[in-house]
Amino acid sequence: MDSDNKKEKKVNKKNLPKKAGFLTKHHKLAMYLHFATIFVVAMVIFLTVPGIKKYSKDADGTNLVSVYLNGTLVGTVDDTSRIDSVVTNARKRIARDNSGLVLIKADIVLRGSTEVFGIINTDDEIEENMYNIMLESAVKTKESAYEVKINRFTVKLKTADEVVQLLEAAKDVYDTDRVYSVDLVQDQTRELDVLTTQMKKNDNEEQEEAVKEDVFPRAGMTQKFEQFYKEANDYEDIAFTIGLISIDFDENVEVVKTYVDADEISTLEEAIAEVTKEQEKSKIYVVGSGDTIGEVARKNNLTTDQLIAMNAGVIESENTMLHVGDELKVTAPQPELSVLKVEEVMYDEYYDAEVQYIDNNEWYTNQEKTLQQPIEGFRTVIADITYKNNEKINTNIIYENVKAEAVPKIVERGTKTPPTYMYPISGGRLSSQFGRRKAPKKGASTYHKGVDFAVPTGTAIRATSGGVVTRAGWGSGYGYCVYIRHPDGKESRYGHCSKVLVKAGQTVKQGEKIALSGNTGVSTGPHLHFEILVGGSQVNPLKYLQ
């Protein structure tokens, strides 16, 4: 059975059709041809397509470098030296597309590899890939602007032209005819790129022609002043410019280009309103002749209480005596940017001659006597007047024609420094003021002619100022007392002492011990009664003590 099967299989194999064997051989050949074709095509592509090369290894074993930007592959190169320029070009494209300051995240990572064959990218391809990635990660955080600095005040505007318009608006408040214009120029005193202002006089031909029609020849003045020049012997040589002759900002203006948040930039209208509006600012007022506390307050639109509060330590009350030349703090409405301008004007005025002084070395500086009363004069003048905003701060007379000569005031005055007056006692309590009072006990006065300092018995009493003792001893209601005559004519008195330490006719110095306090005479307790007399009459001594 088995042999029959084997025989059958053998017979079957031999009896296979010849066609089947032919197909098997051709099938194998087709496979070989298919793989050969793929290989040939691959070689053709390799040899003909740009960017595919065979590379040799570098010294470190790598021959290709993959470039990553912010973690993303942007290309492959065989020479890393050109990466920096590609990154720079991509950044420049971002900057050109944006007017403001742009922050770009750009983390570059280079990874080397070893390849037999590889594809490299062109600079343009890598740049384009970088640009797209940078554009996605770019954050526009700042806007370009111009910052205008005026002392501590700053304002930011979008363009330099708006800065000029702002400064022109501040100037035009005081230059309504626009005789001058504002330029921005480089500040030569600064190393950095800082601009400042410069005033330029405008050439206004129409305005000049209009003035020429009403001008007195060679005088620069209108016809109505012709007589004035005819009265001047040298009028032919006069050459004045009546009107605005200069203008500038009082504060230093700095302009710098910067980058800021968009919400920090003001509109032109907002900036003009902020710079030109008047605000209360502190300034110094110099006391003039005839000024009182009330008068100074009135001139500066203040109450006396406000003026006293602003000058604490200088002004004690509305009765404080002011001296010519004293400087007081006052407030005045002023804009952030003040303007100084000089105008040349012509006017008639009554005027006073300068006071003439005759020094007397025997008198104290607080003594003076008028020897001749003044008489006003009359003149026509040409003057350069300086204004800060609308406030006149200086007048410089450059020409005058006197019609009536002024008679000067002549004053004789002392040159010696007057004596000072110190507190006659250390410590103690002011127990009774100068003036009317209720009598503290029977026999006491209802009008207190001095001041009382409550101190323990035996406290040292010192001379308030140097002088000559005119009385030292018992003084009825004063008890034991001391009187001192001072060089300026004043007299001081010290009452209710327990002991007197000086004698009449003795010369004492300021601060010298003259007595001890007590409770003698008409007194309700241990204290010092102290007086100062001027012209023989008691005055409030507290006004003189230092």
Phi, psi and omega in degrees: 000314180294319180294327176295319179296313178303318180297320180295317179298317180297318179297315180301317181297318180291331183274010178297150180287146178296330180299321181296317178296324178296319180294324182294318179295319180290329177297316179295320180296321179297322180296317180298317180296323180298312180292324178295321179296316179300317181296316181296315179299318179298319179294321178298314179299316181299320184278339186253332183278127179296151174092352179253118184224164169263129185247149174260154183284145172280180181299328182271005177093357179251154178224353175228148179233124176269132183255124180245135175241118182054037177087358182249134178290124179248353177161172179234137182227160173252359181219108185281354184293340183264001182297317182302315181292326178294316178298316180299317180296322178294319177297318180298323178297320178296316182296320180296330183276355183226136181278335183267188178277124184245128175265128185237129173277122183217083177265112182262129177232131179248130180233117180277154178210165179247119182228145173280316175233149179198166179247128176253154181256151177284164178300319181297321179295314181294319179299316180297318178297317178297316180303314182296320180290318177299320181298324179289325184265353182294139178237116180276101187257335186228150175249143176290141182203170176244122181263125179258120181250125177232099188056238180270352181276138176225149174214145184242133180235160187288319186231163176293328179296322177293325176299314179298318179298322177298312182293324176297319180296321178293321180288320187295341176301328184244004177225068187295333179274359179053052178289329182241159174229162184257133173243150171261126182229160178294132177280107185289346181275353183247140178284326181282170182281081183242135177258153174223185187256154175214132180271137180233130180284133181280147174268100181249092184295321181296319180294319180295321179295320179296323180290320183300329182293336184239036183245137175284128187308132173067003182250339182069026184232161179284166186301326185294346178260010184301319182298324179302316181288327179293332179280343179273127184300326184250034186297337180296338182262002183281135177214094181248160176239097182283132181122198181287121183248344174197153177206144179198166176278141181285325179267153175285129181252127177241137179233124179229144175277138184209180176235129185220168173295146184302325183285355177273347183275126180272155170284161180300318181297317179296318181295317180298316180297322183288323184280327186265344182290144181275137179230155180289118180230148181284141175212172183256131175252127179265121184295132178250179180298132178086356180289137172237173179302313180296321182293318178297318178298316181297317181298333184249019176056043178238159168275162179297323179296320179295317180295318179296318180296323180288340183238041179302133182094339177257316178248121181270323181203176180292351178264000180299134181280129177262152178238145179303128181100346176300145179249126181239146175278130176223167174249151179210143178290123180220146175284166177299321181246107181272154183240131173258128178223150178239125178244138175263123185227160177233133183201162173263146180204152165276142184219158177254140174286156179295136181297136177256131183248141173244119184280138176238110184286352178268348182260156173278162185293344177267011177246133177204160181215132180278121180265334179213128179282146183279159173228130182295146172254175179226137183205162170250131185229156165245128186222149170264116183252126180262130178242141165253110192058244179254007183264126178286124183243347179198142176233122180243105181283123182252348176201142178215149174235103186279123177267326177218122184289135178282143176263125184284155171278133180247125185233130171268131185222154180278159181241346183280142177288126182289156179292155177255163183234123181255165176296134185281356185212148178264136180074206181082173182234134177288104188262344180207127182276173177282140174117198184293145180201169172276131183302125182290338178199167180298132180096345179277154182282147175272353174240109185280120186267010177205204175231152180247136174245115180282117180217158178295151177301136179096000177291137182295133174250132185240152181297125181296332177203163179291154179169197182245131179289123180257343178207140179207108182153206183283139181225047177055242183299336179284347187067212175289131186214167177224134174245136178231129175266129184257158186300332182273007177097347179285162178227141176241146182229143183229116187242166177065031181286155174269336180205138177258133185249003180230173180235156177300137181092350181281139175268131181237156177261161177300131179088357180286139180290126184241341182193175175241141182292157180199209185217038184270164180074204179280097187215148180256001181170167181298124179191172173248126171264124187234134180229153167231132180245134176240121182064025178089359181243141179291138176232169179292112186292337183296339179288344185249345184283141178242000000 
